[in-house]
Structures are given as structure tokens and as C-alpha cells.
CSV table of C-alpha atoms in Angstrom, one decimal:
chain,number,residue,atom,x,y,z
A,1,MET,CA,2.5,10.7,16.0
A,2,ILE,CA,2.9,12.4,12.6
A,3,GLU,CA,0.4,10.0,11.0
A,4,LYS,CA,-2.3,10.9,13.6
A,5,GLU,CA,-1.8,14.6,13.0
A,6,GLU,CA,-2.1,14.0,9.2
A,7,GLU,CA,-5.3,12.1,9.7
A,8,GLN,CA,-6.7,14.9,11.8
A,9,GLU,CA,-5.7,17.4,9.2
A,10,LEU,CA,-7.4,15.4,6.4
A,11,ALA,CA,-10.5,15.0,8.6
A,12,LEU,CA,-10.6,18.8,9.0
A,13,ILE,CA,-10.2,19.4,5.3
A,14,ALA,CA,-13.0,16.9,4.6
A,15,ALA,CA,-15.2,18.6,7.2
A,16,CYS,CA,-14.6,22.0,5.6
A,17,ALA,CA,-15.4,20.6,2.1
A,18,GLU,CA,-18.6,19.1,3.4
A,19,GLU,CA,-19.5,22.4,5.1
A,20,ILE,CA,-18.9,24.2,1.8
A,21,ARG,CA,-21.0,21.6,-0.1
A,22,THR,CA,-23.9,21.9,2.5
A,23,GLY,CA,-23.7,25.7,2.4
A,24,LEU,CA,-23.9,25.7,-1.4
A,25,ASP,CA,-26.9,23.3,-1.3
A,26,THR,CA,-28.8,25.3,1.3
A,27,ASN,CA,-27.9,28.9,0.8
A,28,PHE,CA,-28.2,29.2,-2.9
A,29,THR,CA,-31.0,28.7,-5.4
A,30,GLU,CA,-30.7,26.4,-8.3
A,31,GLU,CA,-30.3,29.4,-10.6
A,32,GLN,CA,-27.5,30.8,-8.5
A,33,LEU,CA,-25.7,27.5,-8.5
A,34,GLN,CA,-25.8,27.3,-12.3
A,35,ARG,CA,-24.0,30.7,-12.6
A,36,PRO,CA,-20.3,30.6,-13.4
A,37,LEU,CA,-18.0,30.5,-10.3
A,38,SER,CA,-16.2,33.7,-9.3
A,39,ARG,CA,-12.4,33.9,-9.6
A,40,ARG,CA,-12.2,34.0,-5.8
A,41,MET,CA,-14.3,30.8,-5.4
A,42,VAL,CA,-12.1,29.0,-8.0
A,43,HIS,CA,-9.0,30.1,-6.2
A,44,ALA,CA,-10.4,28.9,-2.9
A,45,LEU,CA,-11.3,25.5,-4.3
A,46,VAL,CA,-7.9,25.1,-5.9
A,47,ALA,CA,-6.2,26.0,-2.7
A,48,ALA,CA,-8.3,23.5,-0.7
A,49,THR,CA,-7.6,20.8,-3.2
A,50,THR,CA,-3.9,21.5,-3.3
A,51,ALA,CA,-3.7,21.5,0.5
A,52,ALA,CA,-5.5,18.1,0.7
A,53,THR,CA,-3.3,16.6,-2.0
A,54,GLY,CA,-0.2,17.9,-0.3
A,55,THR,CA,-1.2,16.4,3.0
A,56,LYS,CA,-1.9,13.0,1.3
A,57,LEU,CA,1.4,13.1,-0.6
A,58,LYS,CA,3.3,13.9,2.6
A,59,ALA,CA,1.7,10.9,4.3
A,60,LEU,CA,2.5,8.6,1.4
A,61,ALA,CA,6.1,9.9,1.2
A,62,ALA,CA,6.5,8.9,4.9
A,63,ARG,CA,5.1,5.5,4.3
A,64,VAL,CA,7.4,4.9,1.3
A,65,GLU,CA,10.4,6.0,3.4
A,66,GLN,CA,9.4,3.6,6.2
A,67,LEU,CA,9.0,0.7,3.7
A,68,GLU,CA,12.3,1.4,2.1
A,69,ALA,CA,14.1,1.6,5.4
A,70,GLY,CA,13.1,-2.0,6.1
A,71,GLY,CA,15.0,-3.4,3.2
A,72,VAL,CA,14.8,-7.0,2.2
A,73,ARG,CA,13.3,-9.3,4.9
A,74,TYR,CA,15.2,-12.5,4.6
A,75,ALA,CA,13.2,-15.2,6.4
A,76,GLY,CA,15.7,-18.1,6.1
A,77,VAL,CA,15.1,-21.4,4.5
A,78,TRP,CA,11.5,-22.0,3.5
A,79,GLN,CA,9.6,-24.1,6.1
A,80,ARG,CA,6.2,-25.8,5.4
A,81,ALA,CA,4.7,-24.9,8.8
A,82,ILE,CA,5.3,-21.1,8.5
A,83,ARG,CA,3.1,-18.4,7.0
A,84,TYR,CA,5.2,-15.8,5.1
A,85,GLY,CA,4.2,-12.2,4.6
A,86,LYS,CA,4.2,-10.3,1.3
A,87,GLY,CA,7.8,-9.3,0.5
A,88,SER,CA,9.4,-12.0,2.6
A,89,VAL,CA,12.5,-13.6,1.0
A,90,VAL,CA,13.3,-17.3,1.5
A,91,THR,CA,15.6,-19.9,0.0
A,92,SER,CA,14.3,-23.2,-1.3
A,93,GLY,CA,16.1,-25.7,-3.4
A,94,GLY,CA,19.2,-23.4,-3.4
A,95,SER,CA,17.2,-20.6,-5.1
A,96,MET,CA,15.9,-17.3,-3.6
A,97,TRP,CA,12.2,-16.6,-3.7
A,98,VAL,CA,10.1,-13.5,-2.8
A,99,ALA,CA,6.5,-13.8,-1.5
A,100,LEU,CA,4.2,-11.9,-3.8
A,101,ARG,CA,1.4,-12.0,-1.2
A,102,ASP,CA,0.8,-13.3,2.3
A,103,THR,CA,1.1,-17.1,2.0
A,104,ALA,CA,-0.6,-19.9,3.8
A,105,GLU,CA,1.3,-22.7,5.5
A,106,GLY,CA,2.6,-25.2,2.9
A,107,GLU,CA,2.6,-22.9,-0.1
A,108,GLN,CA,6.0,-23.9,-1.5
A,109,PRO,CA,8.1,-21.7,-3.7
A,110,GLY,CA,8.2,-23.1,-7.2
A,111,LYS,CA,4.9,-24.9,-6.7
A,112,ALA,CA,2.6,-22.1,-5.6
A,113,LEU,CA,3.3,-19.8,-8.6
A,114,ASP,CA,0.8,-17.1,-7.6
A,115,ALA,CA,2.5,-16.8,-4.2
A,116,TRP,CA,6.2,-16.8,-5.0
A,117,GLN,CA,8.5,-15.2,-7.5
A,118,LEU,CA,11.9,-16.6,-8.3
A,119,SER,CA,14.5,-14.0,-7.4
A,120,ALA,CA,17.8,-15.8,-7.9
A,121,LYS,CA,18.1,-19.3,-9.5
A,122,ALA,CA,20.4,-21.9,-8.0
A,123,ALA,CA,23.5,-22.6,-10.0
A,124,ARG,CA,22.4,-26.2,-10.3
A,125,PRO,CA,19.5,-28.0,-8.7
A,126,VAL,CA,20.0,-29.3,-5.2
A,127,VAL,CA,19.6,-33.1,-5.3
A,128,ARG,CA,19.0,-34.7,-2.0
A,129,ALA,CA,20.5,-38.2,-1.6
A,130,LYS,CA,18.0,-40.8,-0.6
A,131,ALA,CA,18.9,-42.8,2.5
A,132,THR,CA,19.7,-46.4,1.8
A,133,GLY,CA,18.6,-48.9,4.3
A,134,GLY,CA,21.5,-50.2,6.3
A,135,GLN,CA,24.4,-50.4,3.8
């Protein structure tokens, strides 16, 4: 709900800025536009810019708060058939890995270096015993 109100406020500010720009272009001669701005006009422009920046910062602060509230997203042991989103945390080979971007199926931690970052290294490598045939 807040995001929609902020979008509407930003749209209103953008519309006002466009209206001012259009008014300047149509209501003043080239000579008038080249004259120095009045103190009042400068204050109005600073106020409009400050309001727009404040609104954007408020929206960004809300997004950061929402992202931080999520915490670490542990997705379990890495599985070949699953796509992982940026920020997902998995374990593979006893180590913990974080996805640097959205991954495709089969992009394995430790092999797809542009997709995964090692977060915590295993104490010692996990060695899987090979099954011996019938003994």
C-alpha cells in the first residue's frame, strides 16, 4: 500500500516538473530564459528536488528494511534439478555457498564460479565411498 502511494507521489512530482519545463519553454522568450534565476525560483527548484529525493529515499529505506527482515534464505543441500535465486544459501560437499545471481538447473557450487560464492569451507572434504560390487 505504501509503495503505491509513493509511486503516485513520484508521478505527481514528475508531472509538476514537466509542467514547469513546458511552461518555461512556451511562456518565456529565449532572452528571458537566459537571464539569471530569481532567488524564489531557485528555492522552488531546490524544494521540489528535495521532496522528490526524500520520497525516493523513503521508498528505498522501506525496501532495505524488507530485504533485511528476510535474513539468510537457507535452501538446503544443493540439488541439480533446482534453480536457485540470488542470495539463496545451500550446502554442497560440506561447505556453505551463496548464490551470486539467479542460477540455472545444474550450476553446481564450486564449479559455476560466477554463480556461487563460498561462504564457509568444510573442515575437510567430504569423500563419498564408492559402492563395491557384491563384497
